[in-house]
Structures are given as C-alpha cells and as structure tokens.
Amino acid sequence: MSTQTTGMQQKKIAIYGSTGSIGKQTLEVISAHPDLFTAEILTAYSNDSLLIEQALLFIPNIVVIGDITKYANVKKALEGKPIKVFAGEDALEQVAAMDCYDFMMAGIVGFAGLKPTLTAVKNGKTVGLANKETLVVAGDIVMRVAKENNANIIPVDSEHSAIFQCLVGEEHNPIEKIILTASGGPFLGKKPNFLVNVKRDHALQHPNWSMGAKISIDSATLMNKGLEMIEAKWLFGLAPHQIKVVVHAQSIIHSMVQFEDGSIKAQMGLPDMKLPIQYAMAFPVRLPNKFPRYLFDKPNQLSFDEPDVKTFRNLQLATDAMNKGGNTPCVLNAANEIAVYAFLKNRIGFLDMTELIERTLEKIEFIAHPTLDDYFETDGEARNFAASLIQL
Ligand code: NAD
Ligand code: MG
C-alpha cells in the first residue's frame, strides 16, 4: 500500500523498546509497509547486539541505548552510518522531546516507560501505548497532559485496542460497561496447592500469546488483567463499576463494549499483536496484511467464565487498588515489578508474589491526590520495601 492509495502521510516512527516483543513486531509492520512507515528512532535498554543489528537494517536517524556501559560498543558498530547514538535514561527522555518523529510506539516494559511516554505526550505526539504501567502508575496525569497538548493516545494492548475499535463511530454514545476478556493464562483452573510449586519456565509458557517475560508472568498470576482494568479506567474515562473481567480461554474475542441500549460490540481475531500494533500506527486507516485469519471452518466453542479471584488474588488486589485510587495503583505496580523479577530469578515462589504485593500495599502511606513527584517517591519507597522483604 502506498501513501497515495491510503491517503496517509508517511509516518516516522520512534520505537521505545525496539528489542522487545512489541518493538520487534513493530519493526515487522514497518518492513511490510515501507512506503507508509520509517523507523526514525530505536531505543533499547541493554541488548546492544540486537539494537545494532536493527539499526544496520533500518538505518534510523537516532538510536538510544539505556545502559551507558554499552554506549562505546553501539557507537563503534554504527561508525560511518548516518545514525546518531545516545545513551542513558536522560537521553531516552530528551530524544522523546525531539521534533523528528510523528508516532511513538511506547513498548518499554514497566515504570521505566513513564518518563519518555509522558515527554512524548507533552510534545503533542501520537503515542501507540503498549506500556500499560504508564497509565497504571500515573493515568490521571498522563491523560490530563495528553488532553492539554492534543496528543492522541492509541491503545496497543489487544483488549484496549479492541475497545477502541468498538468505539469508532460511537463518539456520542456513552459506554454502559466494558468487558475485558482474559485468557486465564497457563494455570487456568489450577488451585493454590498446584500453584505453590510452579516454576519460572512453566509460568512463562502462555497458551495463546508469545510475549516478554514480565507480562507473561503477569498473565500467569492474572495481575496483567488487573493492570488492564486500571489502564482501561484511564483510557476510556470509566468508573470502576463499569469494568468487568470475563475469562475467555480461546483469546478470539479481544474485548467488548456494552452500550446504554444493552447492545454489545466485540472485536475478534486470532491472537497476534501485530494487528493492534498496525491498527494503532495506521489509525484511522485499516491496512491489508497477510496475518493468519480466524476461520469458521470447524466446530468451535467460545467460552466465558468468571475469574477465580480467590486463587488468583492479584486480580483482587488490583481491583481494590483501582477502587481506592490515589497512589495505591503505583504501589501495586512497583511491588509487582519487584515480585515478578524476584520470581524470574527463582528467589521467591509463585504465591509469594501476591504476599509481597499485599504487604507492600499495607505499608506505603496513602496519598489521595499525588503529584508526579509523589508517584516517583511512592514508586521508590514501594520498591525498597518490597525488596527488603525478599532479603529477609
Ligand atoms: P519485553 O521485555 O519483550 O521488551 C521490553 C523492552 O523495553 C526492551 O526493548 C527493553 O530493552 C526495554 N526496556 C526494559 N527496561 C528498560 C529501561 N529501564 N529503560 C529503557 N528501556 C527498557 O516486553 P514486551 O513484552 O515487549 O512488553 C512491553 C510493554 O508492552 C509492557 O508494558 C507490556 O505490558 C506491554 N504489552 C506487551 C504485549 C506483548 O505481546 N508482548 C501485549 C500487550 C501489552
Ligand atoms: Mg492485553
């Protein structure tokens, strides 16, 4: 497809987290539509070899490596190429403020994505938001700053992309509620006596999606769905009672919106993140592609169940944090990041993650109306406290 047939201007894409699962799939979409998209900025934290490989292939204007100890290596490998190389956390933020790109794919994982994403939003950029933690931590501020600066935030998370797609053409019709679908992860139907012995490699094996390590563990604990409830609250301006989670093990319906007349719209397709990625990048245009299609060619059942929040208590903790508001979701997110990385390093067990989050939530002081600085302080305090529990 060309810019002429689509009516689209060519978009210069900044991929934050280009070496991750979302980042790599964004590059695949760019490769499939070279007339419509160019990779203008690529950033990574520590995977210098993949960043170099990507830079040599796509020749972006700028690359940023978060880990400054890798700077010399990246600089040397890209010598003689028309590519500027920067390093460090500050550079990630400074580059996000530059004029040279049109669209940021916010594909960094965790709280680390907040600053660059907020900078892009402050500069009125269109952001494709995969980094849900940004909204979990500081959704009130990010959405307000986006509004003040006419920045569009287009969801990339598949559930939120589904809701966003269901809302096209419904601008004047209020939402009664949204129904977020959850696959249930690799341990659907399991009970605590099984979960207590679960190991890292098993938890990383998601039945329907191939994703980065952190979100894979979040999917196994159902924390991912909790984070997504909070993400949806901010993205779509909803009250907590308007958000329902339904377990739908097949991951074909990516989420649904129910309107005031009771009508429910769903967005369906095979689980493939390239679709929401491409949709966000090309919005409002739908581009043709060769992704596999869902075929109604054999008997198939789509099932819907209530989530088991007694077993998967992280989802209940996240729901409570969403209801309480203030800095509580920020505490939840920080403690969860510490818990997930400790589990990935085999330092704590699967069920210990929930306990660590719960104890951190009890400990950190509540702030009803936090400033951005409060969020940064809360994040630091919650991380330190959660980490101290592991060292004991
Ligand atoms: P990933 O671990 O595969 O990749 C993370 C990327 O972030 C890497 O490029 C890494 O270099 C970068 N990064 C990590 N820490 C950083 C730091 N401190 N500073 C700068 N860069 C840093 O993660 P992913 O699975 O691609 O997920 C990215 C985000 O997208 C997460 O917020 C996740 O919840 C969300 N998301 C992912 C998927 C998916 O299918 N992978 C689906 C929906 C939402
Ligand atoms: Mg999702």
Short mmCIF file of C-alpha atoms and ligand atoms in Angstrom, two decimals:
data_model
loop_
_atom_site.label_atom_id
_atom_site.label_comp_id
_atom_site.label_asym_id
_atom_site.label_seq_id
_atom_site.Cartn_x
_atom_site.Cartn_y
_atom_site.Cartn_z
CA MET A 1 0.00 0.00 0.00
CA SER A 2 1.28 3.46 -0.81
CA THR A 3 0.66 6.86 0.72
CA GLN A 4 -1.46 7.67 -2.36
CA THR A 5 -3.86 4.73 -2.10
CA THR A 6 -4.29 5.11 1.67
CA GLY A 7 -4.29 8.91 1.81
CA MET A 8 -1.79 8.59 4.66
CA GLN A 9 1.32 10.71 5.02
CA GLN A 10 4.43 8.63 5.62
CA LYS A 11 4.88 8.37 9.40
CA LYS A 12 8.23 8.49 11.16
CA ILE A 13 8.10 6.00 14.00
CA ALA A 14 10.03 6.15 17.28
CA ILE A 15 10.14 2.68 18.80
CA TYR A 16 10.80 2.78 22.51
CA GLY A 17 11.86 -0.74 23.43
CA SER A 18 12.70 -1.89 19.89
CA THR A 19 14.45 -5.05 21.11
CA GLY A 20 11.38 -6.31 23.00
CA SER A 21 8.44 -8.37 21.84
CA ILE A 22 6.31 -5.30 20.95
CA GLY A 23 9.32 -3.49 19.45
CA LYS A 24 10.30 -6.36 17.15
CA GLN A 25 6.73 -6.77 15.93
CA THR A 26 6.52 -3.03 15.27
CA LEU A 27 9.60 -3.35 13.05
CA GLU A 28 7.88 -6.21 11.20
CA VAL A 29 4.91 -3.93 10.48
CA ILE A 30 7.28 -1.20 9.25
CA SER A 31 9.05 -3.73 6.98
CA ALA A 32 5.72 -4.79 5.50
CA HIS A 33 4.75 -1.17 4.68
CA PRO A 34 7.96 0.68 3.83
CA ASP A 35 6.07 3.39 1.91
CA LEU A 36 3.92 4.22 4.92
CA PHE A 37 6.33 3.95 7.85
CA THR A 38 10.01 4.54 8.54
CA ALA A 39 11.93 3.71 11.72
CA GLU A 40 13.21 7.09 12.88
CA ILE A 41 14.28 6.28 16.44
CA LEU A 42 15.14 2.93 18.03
CA THR A 43 15.79 2.51 21.75
CA ALA A 44 16.75 -0.42 23.94
CA TYR A 45 17.99 -0.88 27.47
CA SER A 46 20.74 -3.49 27.44
CA ASN A 47 20.50 -5.68 24.33
CA ASP A 48 23.16 -3.81 22.36
CA SER A 49 23.78 -6.56 19.81
CA LEU A 50 20.13 -6.69 18.70
CA LEU A 51 19.88 -2.89 18.70
CA ILE A 52 22.95 -2.71 16.44
CA GLU A 53 21.51 -5.37 14.12
CA GLN A 54 18.20 -3.47 13.88
CA ALA A 55 19.98 -0.16 13.29
CA LEU A 56 22.10 -1.59 10.47
CA LEU A 57 18.95 -2.91 8.82
CA PHE A 58 16.64 0.09 9.24
CA ILE A 59 19.19 2.97 9.36
CA PRO A 60 17.19 5.13 11.79
CA ASN A 61 18.12 8.73 12.43
CA ILE A 62 18.75 8.06 16.13
CA VAL A 63 19.41 5.11 18.43
CA VAL A 64 19.46 5.26 22.21
CA ILE A 65 20.92 2.58 24.46
CA GLY A 66 19.65 2.93 28.03
CA ASP A 67 22.62 1.18 29.66
CA ILE A 68 25.51 3.66 29.34
CA THR A 69 28.14 0.93 29.71
CA LYS A 70 27.07 -0.30 26.24
CA TYR A 71 27.46 3.10 24.56
CA ALA A 72 31.00 2.64 23.19
CA ASN A 73 30.07 -0.68 21.64
CA VAL A 74 26.99 0.68 19.85
CA LYS A 75 28.83 3.82 18.72
CA LYS A 76 31.69 1.79 17.24
CA ALA A 77 29.42 -0.68 15.45
CA LEU A 78 27.47 2.16 13.78
CA GLU A 79 30.53 4.23 12.83
CA GLY A 80 30.30 5.66 9.32
CA LYS A 81 26.49 5.30 9.25
CA PRO A 82 24.23 8.37 9.29
CA ILE A 83 22.92 7.40 12.74
CA LYS A 84 23.21 9.47 15.93
CA VAL A 85 23.91 7.39 19.02
CA PHE A 86 22.91 8.44 22.55
CA ALA A 87 22.97 6.64 25.87
CA GLY A 88 21.38 6.77 29.31
CA GLU A 89 18.00 7.37 30.87
CA ASP A 90 18.11 11.13 30.33
CA ALA A 91 18.78 10.60 26.63
CA LEU A 92 15.65 8.43 26.38
CA GLU A 93 13.65 11.38 27.65
CA GLN A 94 15.47 14.07 25.65
CA VAL A 95 15.06 12.18 22.38
CA ALA A 96 11.34 11.75 23.11
CA ALA A 97 11.08 15.57 23.10
CA MET A 98 12.55 15.89 19.58
CA ASP A 99 10.54 17.03 16.58
CA CYS A 100 11.93 14.45 14.15
CA TYR A 101 9.26 11.75 14.66
CA ASP A 102 5.45 11.54 14.31
CA PHE A 103 4.45 8.49 16.32
CA MET A 104 5.92 6.85 19.40
CA MET A 105 5.44 3.14 19.94
CA ALA A 106 5.67 3.03 23.74
CA GLY A 107 7.00 -0.52 24.06
CA ILE A 108 9.24 -0.22 27.11
CA VAL A 109 8.22 -2.56 29.91
CA GLY A 110 7.36 -1.27 33.39
CA PHE A 111 7.62 2.03 35.24
CA ALA A 112 10.72 2.89 33.14
CA GLY A 113 8.34 3.74 30.28
CA LEU A 114 6.59 6.53 32.15
CA LYS A 115 9.05 9.41 31.61
CA PRO A 116 9.64 9.05 27.85
CA THR A 117 5.94 8.42 27.21
CA LEU A 118 4.92 11.46 29.22
CA THR A 119 7.50 13.55 27.36
CA ALA A 120 6.05 12.47 24.01
CA VAL A 121 2.56 13.32 25.21
CA LYS A 122 3.72 16.73 26.47
CA ASN A 123 5.05 17.39 22.98
CA GLY A 124 1.70 16.59 21.38
CA LYS A 125 2.88 13.36 19.73
CA THR A 126 0.65 10.47 18.84
CA VAL A 127 1.53 7.57 21.12
CA GLY A 128 0.76 3.91 20.49
CA LEU A 129 0.57 2.73 24.07
CA ALA A 130 1.72 -0.81 24.83
CA ASN A 131 3.37 0.21 28.11
CA LYS A 132 0.30 -0.18 30.33
CA GLU A 133 2.30 0.51 33.51
CA THR A 134 2.45 4.19 32.50
CA LEU A 135 -1.32 4.51 32.98
CA VAL A 136 -1.45 2.22 35.99
CA VAL A 137 1.02 4.45 37.82
CA ALA A 138 0.02 7.93 36.69
CA GLY A 139 -3.02 7.62 34.44
CA ASP A 140 -4.65 10.80 35.77
CA ILE A 141 -1.60 12.93 34.92
CA VAL A 142 -0.82 11.27 31.59
CA MET A 143 -4.41 11.61 30.32
CA ARG A 144 -4.66 15.22 31.50
CA VAL A 145 -1.35 16.19 29.86
CA ALA A 146 -2.44 14.43 26.65
CA LYS A 147 -5.66 16.45 26.58
CA GLU A 148 -3.86 19.73 27.27
CA ASN A 149 -1.42 19.10 24.41
CA ASN A 150 -3.77 17.49 21.88
CA ALA A 151 -1.74 14.30 21.98
CA ASN A 152 -3.55 11.16 20.85
CA ILE A 153 -3.01 8.01 22.86
CA ILE A 154 -3.97 4.98 20.82
CA PRO A 155 -4.05 1.72 22.75
CA VAL A 156 -1.91 -1.19 21.57
CA ASP A 157 -2.75 -3.64 24.35
CA SER A 158 -5.04 -6.05 22.49
CA GLU A 159 -8.02 -5.64 24.86
CA HIS A 160 -7.86 -1.87 24.78
CA SER A 161 -7.33 -1.82 21.04
CA ALA A 162 -10.48 -3.96 20.78
CA ILE A 163 -12.47 -1.50 22.88
CA PHE A 164 -11.04 1.43 20.94
CA GLN A 165 -12.07 -0.25 17.66
CA CYS A 166 -15.59 -0.93 19.03
CA LEU A 167 -15.91 2.77 19.88
CA VAL A 168 -15.13 4.09 16.39
CA GLY A 169 -18.31 5.80 15.18
CA GLU A 170 -19.83 5.75 18.70
CA GLU A 171 -18.37 9.05 19.90
CA HIS A 172 -21.72 10.34 21.18
CA ASN A 173 -22.95 7.09 22.69
CA PRO A 174 -22.00 6.63 26.34
CA ILE A 175 -20.50 3.31 27.43
CA GLU A 176 -22.55 1.32 29.93
CA LYS A 177 -19.68 -1.04 30.62
CA ILE A 178 -16.71 -2.73 29.04
CA ILE A 179 -15.99 -6.44 29.20
CA LEU A 180 -12.27 -7.19 29.31
CA THR A 181 -11.52 -10.72 28.23
CA ALA A 182 -8.79 -12.73 29.99
CA SER A 183 -7.31 -15.94 28.64
CA GLY A 184 -6.73 -17.14 32.20
CA GLY A 185 -3.05 -17.78 31.42
CA PRO A 186 -1.20 -21.11 31.67
CA PHE A 187 -2.70 -22.00 35.07
CA LEU A 188 -6.38 -21.58 34.30
CA GLY A 189 -8.43 -23.83 36.60
CA LYS A 190 -5.49 -24.57 38.91
CA LYS A 191 -5.68 -24.20 42.70
CA PRO A 192 -3.14 -22.94 45.30
CA ASN A 193 -1.87 -26.46 46.10
CA PHE A 194 -0.68 -26.65 42.47
CA LEU A 195 0.48 -23.03 42.17
CA VAL A 196 2.70 -23.23 45.23
CA ASN A 197 5.15 -25.44 43.29
CA VAL A 198 5.02 -23.65 39.95
CA LYS A 199 8.40 -22.78 38.44
CA ARG A 200 9.53 -19.93 36.22
CA ASP A 201 9.75 -21.84 32.93
CA HIS A 202 6.25 -23.23 33.25
CA ALA A 203 4.82 -19.80 34.16
CA LEU A 204 6.49 -18.26 31.09
CA GLN A 205 4.56 -20.55 28.73
CA HIS A 206 1.42 -18.66 27.78
CA PRO A 207 -1.11 -20.80 25.89
CA ASN A 208 -2.15 -18.16 23.31
CA TRP A 209 0.38 -15.30 23.21
CA SER A 210 4.16 -15.06 22.89
CA MET A 211 5.30 -12.03 24.93
CA GLY A 212 8.11 -10.59 27.05
CA ALA A 213 8.94 -12.23 30.39
CA LYS A 214 7.29 -9.70 32.71
CA ILE A 215 3.88 -9.65 31.02
CA SER A 216 3.96 -13.44 30.68
CA ILE A 217 4.30 -13.81 34.46
CA ASP A 218 1.64 -11.11 34.96
CA SER A 219 -0.66 -13.16 32.72
CA ALA A 220 0.00 -16.29 34.76
CA THR A 221 -0.89 -14.51 38.03
CA LEU A 222 -3.79 -12.53 36.45
CA MET A 223 -2.08 -9.33 37.59
CA ASN A 224 -2.00 -8.44 33.89
CA LYS A 225 -5.80 -8.27 33.82
CA GLY A 226 -5.77 -6.15 36.97
CA LEU A 227 -3.31 -3.72 35.40
CA GLU A 228 -5.50 -3.69 32.30
CA MET A 229 -8.59 -2.74 34.32
CA ILE A 230 -6.74 0.30 35.63
CA GLU A 231 -5.39 1.06 32.14
CA ALA A 232 -8.97 0.92 30.77
CA LYS A 233 -10.30 3.16 33.51
CA TRP A 234 -7.98 5.96 32.43
CA LEU A 235 -8.03 5.39 28.67
CA PHE A 236 -11.81 5.39 28.41
CA GLY A 237 -12.72 7.59 31.40
CA LEU A 238 -14.69 4.86 33.19
CA ALA A 239 -15.79 4.33 36.77
CA PRO A 240 -14.58 1.04 38.30
CA HIS A 241 -18.10 -0.46 38.32
CA GLN A 242 -18.19 -0.13 34.51
CA ILE A 243 -15.30 -2.57 34.06
CA LYS A 244 -15.95 -6.31 34.07
CA VAL A 245 -13.44 -9.12 33.54
CA VAL A 246 -14.53 -12.35 31.86
CA VAL A 247 -12.33 -15.40 31.32
CA HIS A 248 -12.38 -16.36 27.66
CA ALA A 249 -9.76 -19.07 27.26
CA GLN A 250 -9.59 -19.03 23.44
CA SER A 251 -8.46 -15.36 23.13
CA ILE A 252 -10.54 -14.81 19.99
CA ILE A 253 -12.76 -12.03 21.34
CA HIS A 254 -10.24 -9.43 22.44
CA SER A 255 -12.77 -7.39 24.46
CA MET A 256 -16.26 -5.91 24.25
CA VAL A 257 -18.22 -2.73 24.84
CA GLN A 258 -21.81 -2.66 26.07
CA PHE A 259 -23.77 0.48 25.25
CA GLU A 260 -26.77 2.03 27.01
CA ASP A 261 -29.27 0.12 24.86
CA GLY A 262 -27.72 -3.16 26.03
CA SER A 263 -26.09 -3.85 22.67
CA ILE A 264 -22.62 -5.41 22.93
CA LYS A 265 -19.92 -4.93 20.31
CA ALA A 266 -16.92 -7.25 20.24
CA GLN A 267 -13.68 -7.20 18.27
CA MET A 268 -12.42 -10.63 17.22
CA GLY A 269 -9.44 -12.18 15.53
CA LEU A 270 -6.60 -14.59 16.10
CA PRO A 271 -4.26 -13.61 18.94
CA ASP A 272 -1.50 -11.71 17.13
CA MET A 273 -0.12 -8.44 18.50
CA LYS A 274 0.86 -7.25 15.02
CA LEU A 275 -2.80 -6.45 14.36
CA PRO A 276 -3.28 -3.94 17.22
CA ILE A 277 0.22 -2.60 16.55
CA GLN A 278 -0.57 -1.98 12.89
CA TYR A 279 -4.02 -0.59 13.70
CA ALA A 280 -2.54 1.98 16.11
CA MET A 281 0.16 3.00 13.62
CA ALA A 282 -2.17 3.41 10.65
CA PHE A 283 -5.27 4.68 12.51
CA PRO A 284 -7.82 5.52 11.18
CA VAL A 285 -6.81 3.51 8.11
CA ARG A 286 -7.04 -0.30 8.07
CA LEU A 287 -4.17 -1.77 6.09
CA PRO A 288 -4.25 -5.10 4.26
CA ASN A 289 -1.88 -7.76 5.57
CA LYS A 290 -1.05 -11.44 5.40
CA PHE A 291 -1.66 -12.26 9.07
CA PRO A 292 -3.49 -15.60 9.52
CA ARG A 293 -7.29 -15.28 9.69
CA TYR A 294 -9.76 -16.82 12.13
CA LEU A 295 -11.70 -19.33 10.04
CA PHE A 296 -15.17 -20.59 10.91
CA ASP A 297 -14.37 -23.86 9.17
CA LYS A 298 -14.75 -26.32 12.03
CA PRO A 299 -16.90 -26.63 15.14
CA ASN A 300 -15.54 -24.20 17.63
CA GLN A 301 -16.62 -23.09 21.05
CA LEU A 302 -16.03 -19.74 22.61
CA SER A 303 -16.40 -19.94 26.39
CA PHE A 304 -16.95 -17.28 29.06
CA ASP A 305 -16.35 -17.77 32.79
CA GLU A 306 -15.95 -15.74 35.96
CA PRO A 307 -12.31 -15.28 37.04
CA ASP A 308 -11.25 -17.19 40.16
CA VAL A 309 -10.10 -14.23 42.29
CA LYS A 310 -9.80 -16.38 45.41
CA THR A 311 -7.00 -18.38 43.80
CA PHE A 312 -5.56 -15.60 41.64
CA ARG A 313 -5.58 -12.98 44.37
CA ASN A 314 -3.51 -10.49 42.36
CA LEU A 315 -6.60 -9.66 40.33
CA GLN A 316 -8.49 -8.84 43.55
CA LEU A 317 -5.57 -6.73 44.85
CA ALA A 318 -5.53 -4.77 41.59
CA THR A 319 -9.31 -4.28 41.67
CA ASP A 320 -9.07 -2.98 45.23
CA ALA A 321 -6.19 -0.66 44.23
CA MET A 322 -8.24 0.69 41.33
CA ASN A 323 -11.20 1.34 43.65
CA LYS A 324 -9.02 3.08 46.23
CA GLY A 325 -7.17 5.22 43.67
CA GLY A 326 -4.56 7.84 44.67
CA ASN A 327 -1.06 6.38 44.78
CA THR A 328 -2.29 2.83 45.51
CA PRO A 329 -2.04 1.52 41.90
CA CYS A 330 1.50 2.95 41.82
CA VAL A 331 2.40 0.93 44.94
CA LEU A 332 0.78 -2.16 43.44
CA ASN A 333 2.77 -1.77 40.23
CA ALA A 334 6.12 -1.20 41.95
CA ALA A 335 5.72 -4.15 44.32
CA ASN A 336 4.59 -6.31 41.42
CA GLU A 337 7.67 -5.43 39.34
CA ILE A 338 9.94 -6.40 42.25
CA ALA A 339 7.94 -9.59 42.84
CA VAL A 340 7.96 -10.65 39.19
CA TYR A 341 11.72 -10.13 38.74
CA ALA A 342 12.40 -12.00 42.02
CA PHE A 343 10.24 -14.89 40.79
CA LEU A 344 12.02 -14.87 37.42
CA LYS A 345 15.31 -15.21 39.29
CA ASN A 346 13.89 -18.13 41.30
CA ARG A 347 14.25 -16.14 44.53
CA ILE A 348 10.60 -16.37 45.58
CA GLY A 349 7.75 -18.75 44.80
CA PHE A 350 4.69 -18.14 42.63
CA LEU A 351 2.30 -17.47 45.53
CA ASP A 352 4.91 -15.37 47.39
CA MET A 353 4.45 -12.70 44.71
CA THR A 354 0.94 -11.93 45.98
CA GLU A 355 2.03 -11.81 49.60
CA LEU A 356 4.86 -9.42 48.80
CA ILE A 357 2.49 -7.08 46.96
CA GLU A 358 -0.10 -7.25 49.72
CA ARG A 359 2.43 -6.41 52.45
CA THR A 360 3.78 -3.50 50.42
CA LEU A 361 0.26 -2.16 49.86
CA GLU A 362 -0.31 -2.24 53.64
CA LYS A 363 2.96 -0.45 54.36
CA ILE A 364 3.16 2.52 51.99
CA GLU A 365 1.39 5.71 53.02
CA PHE A 366 -1.74 6.63 51.07
CA ILE A 367 -1.78 9.86 49.06
CA ALA A 368 -5.22 10.76 47.70
CA HIS A 369 -4.10 13.29 45.07
CA PRO A 370 -0.49 12.58 44.14
CA THR A 371 1.72 14.85 42.05
CA LEU A 372 4.16 13.38 39.54
CA ASP A 373 6.92 13.70 42.16
CA ASP A 374 4.71 11.83 44.64
CA TYR A 375 4.39 8.99 42.14
CA PHE A 376 8.17 8.79 41.73
CA GLU A 377 8.64 8.80 45.51
CA THR A 378 5.93 6.22 46.04
CA ASP A 379 7.48 4.00 43.37
CA GLY A 380 10.90 4.20 45.04
CA GLU A 381 9.57 3.56 48.54
CA ALA A 382 7.41 0.65 47.44
CA ARG A 383 10.31 -0.95 45.55
CA ASN A 384 12.66 -0.61 48.51
CA PHE A 385 10.15 -2.05 50.91
CA ALA A 386 9.22 -4.94 48.62
CA ALA A 387 12.90 -5.72 48.00
CA SER A 388 13.60 -5.68 51.76
CA LEU A 389 11.01 -8.42 52.21
CA ILE A 390 12.90 -10.66 49.81
CA GLN A 391 16.24 -10.15 51.51
CA LEU A 392 14.85 -11.35 54.84
P1 NAD B 1 9.97 -7.07 26.53
O1 NAD B 1 10.58 -7.42 27.84
O2 NAD B 1 9.96 -8.07 25.45
O3 NAD B 1 10.70 -5.75 25.97
C1 NAD B 1 10.89 -4.63 26.77
C2 NAD B 1 11.65 -3.56 26.04
O4 NAD B 1 11.82 -2.48 26.97
C3 NAD B 1 13.05 -3.96 25.57
O5 NAD B 1 13.32 -3.38 24.33
C4 NAD B 1 13.98 -3.37 26.64
O6 NAD B 1 15.24 -3.00 26.11
C5 NAD B 1 13.21 -2.13 27.06
N1 NAD B 1 13.49 -1.77 28.46
C6 NAD B 1 13.38 -2.57 29.53
N2 NAD B 1 13.73 -1.90 30.66
C7 NAD B 1 14.07 -0.65 30.26
C8 NAD B 1 14.53 0.51 30.95
N3 NAD B 1 14.73 0.50 32.29
N4 NAD B 1 14.78 1.61 30.22
C9 NAD B 1 14.60 1.62 28.90
N5 NAD B 1 14.17 0.56 28.18
C10 NAD B 1 13.90 -0.56 28.86
O7 NAD B 1 8.49 -6.54 26.86
P2 NAD B 1 7.20 -6.62 25.91
O8 NAD B 1 6.55 -7.92 26.09
O9 NAD B 1 7.53 -6.13 24.54
O10 NAD B 1 6.25 -5.56 26.64
C11 NAD B 1 6.44 -4.17 26.52
C12 NAD B 1 5.23 -3.46 27.10
O11 NAD B 1 4.10 -3.75 26.28
C13 NAD B 1 4.85 -3.91 28.52
O12 NAD B 1 4.37 -2.82 29.23
C14 NAD B 1 3.73 -4.91 28.29
O13 NAD B 1 2.83 -4.98 29.37
C15 NAD B 1 3.06 -4.32 27.06
N6 NAD B 1 2.35 -5.31 26.24
C16 NAD B 1 3.04 -6.31 25.64
C17 NAD B 1 2.39 -7.27 24.89
C18 NAD B 1 3.13 -8.37 24.19
O14 NAD B 1 2.53 -9.14 23.44
N7 NAD B 1 4.44 -8.50 24.36
C19 NAD B 1 0.98 -7.21 24.77
C20 NAD B 1 0.30 -6.17 25.38
C21 NAD B 1 0.99 -5.22 26.12
MG MG B 2 -3.52 -7.32 26.99
#
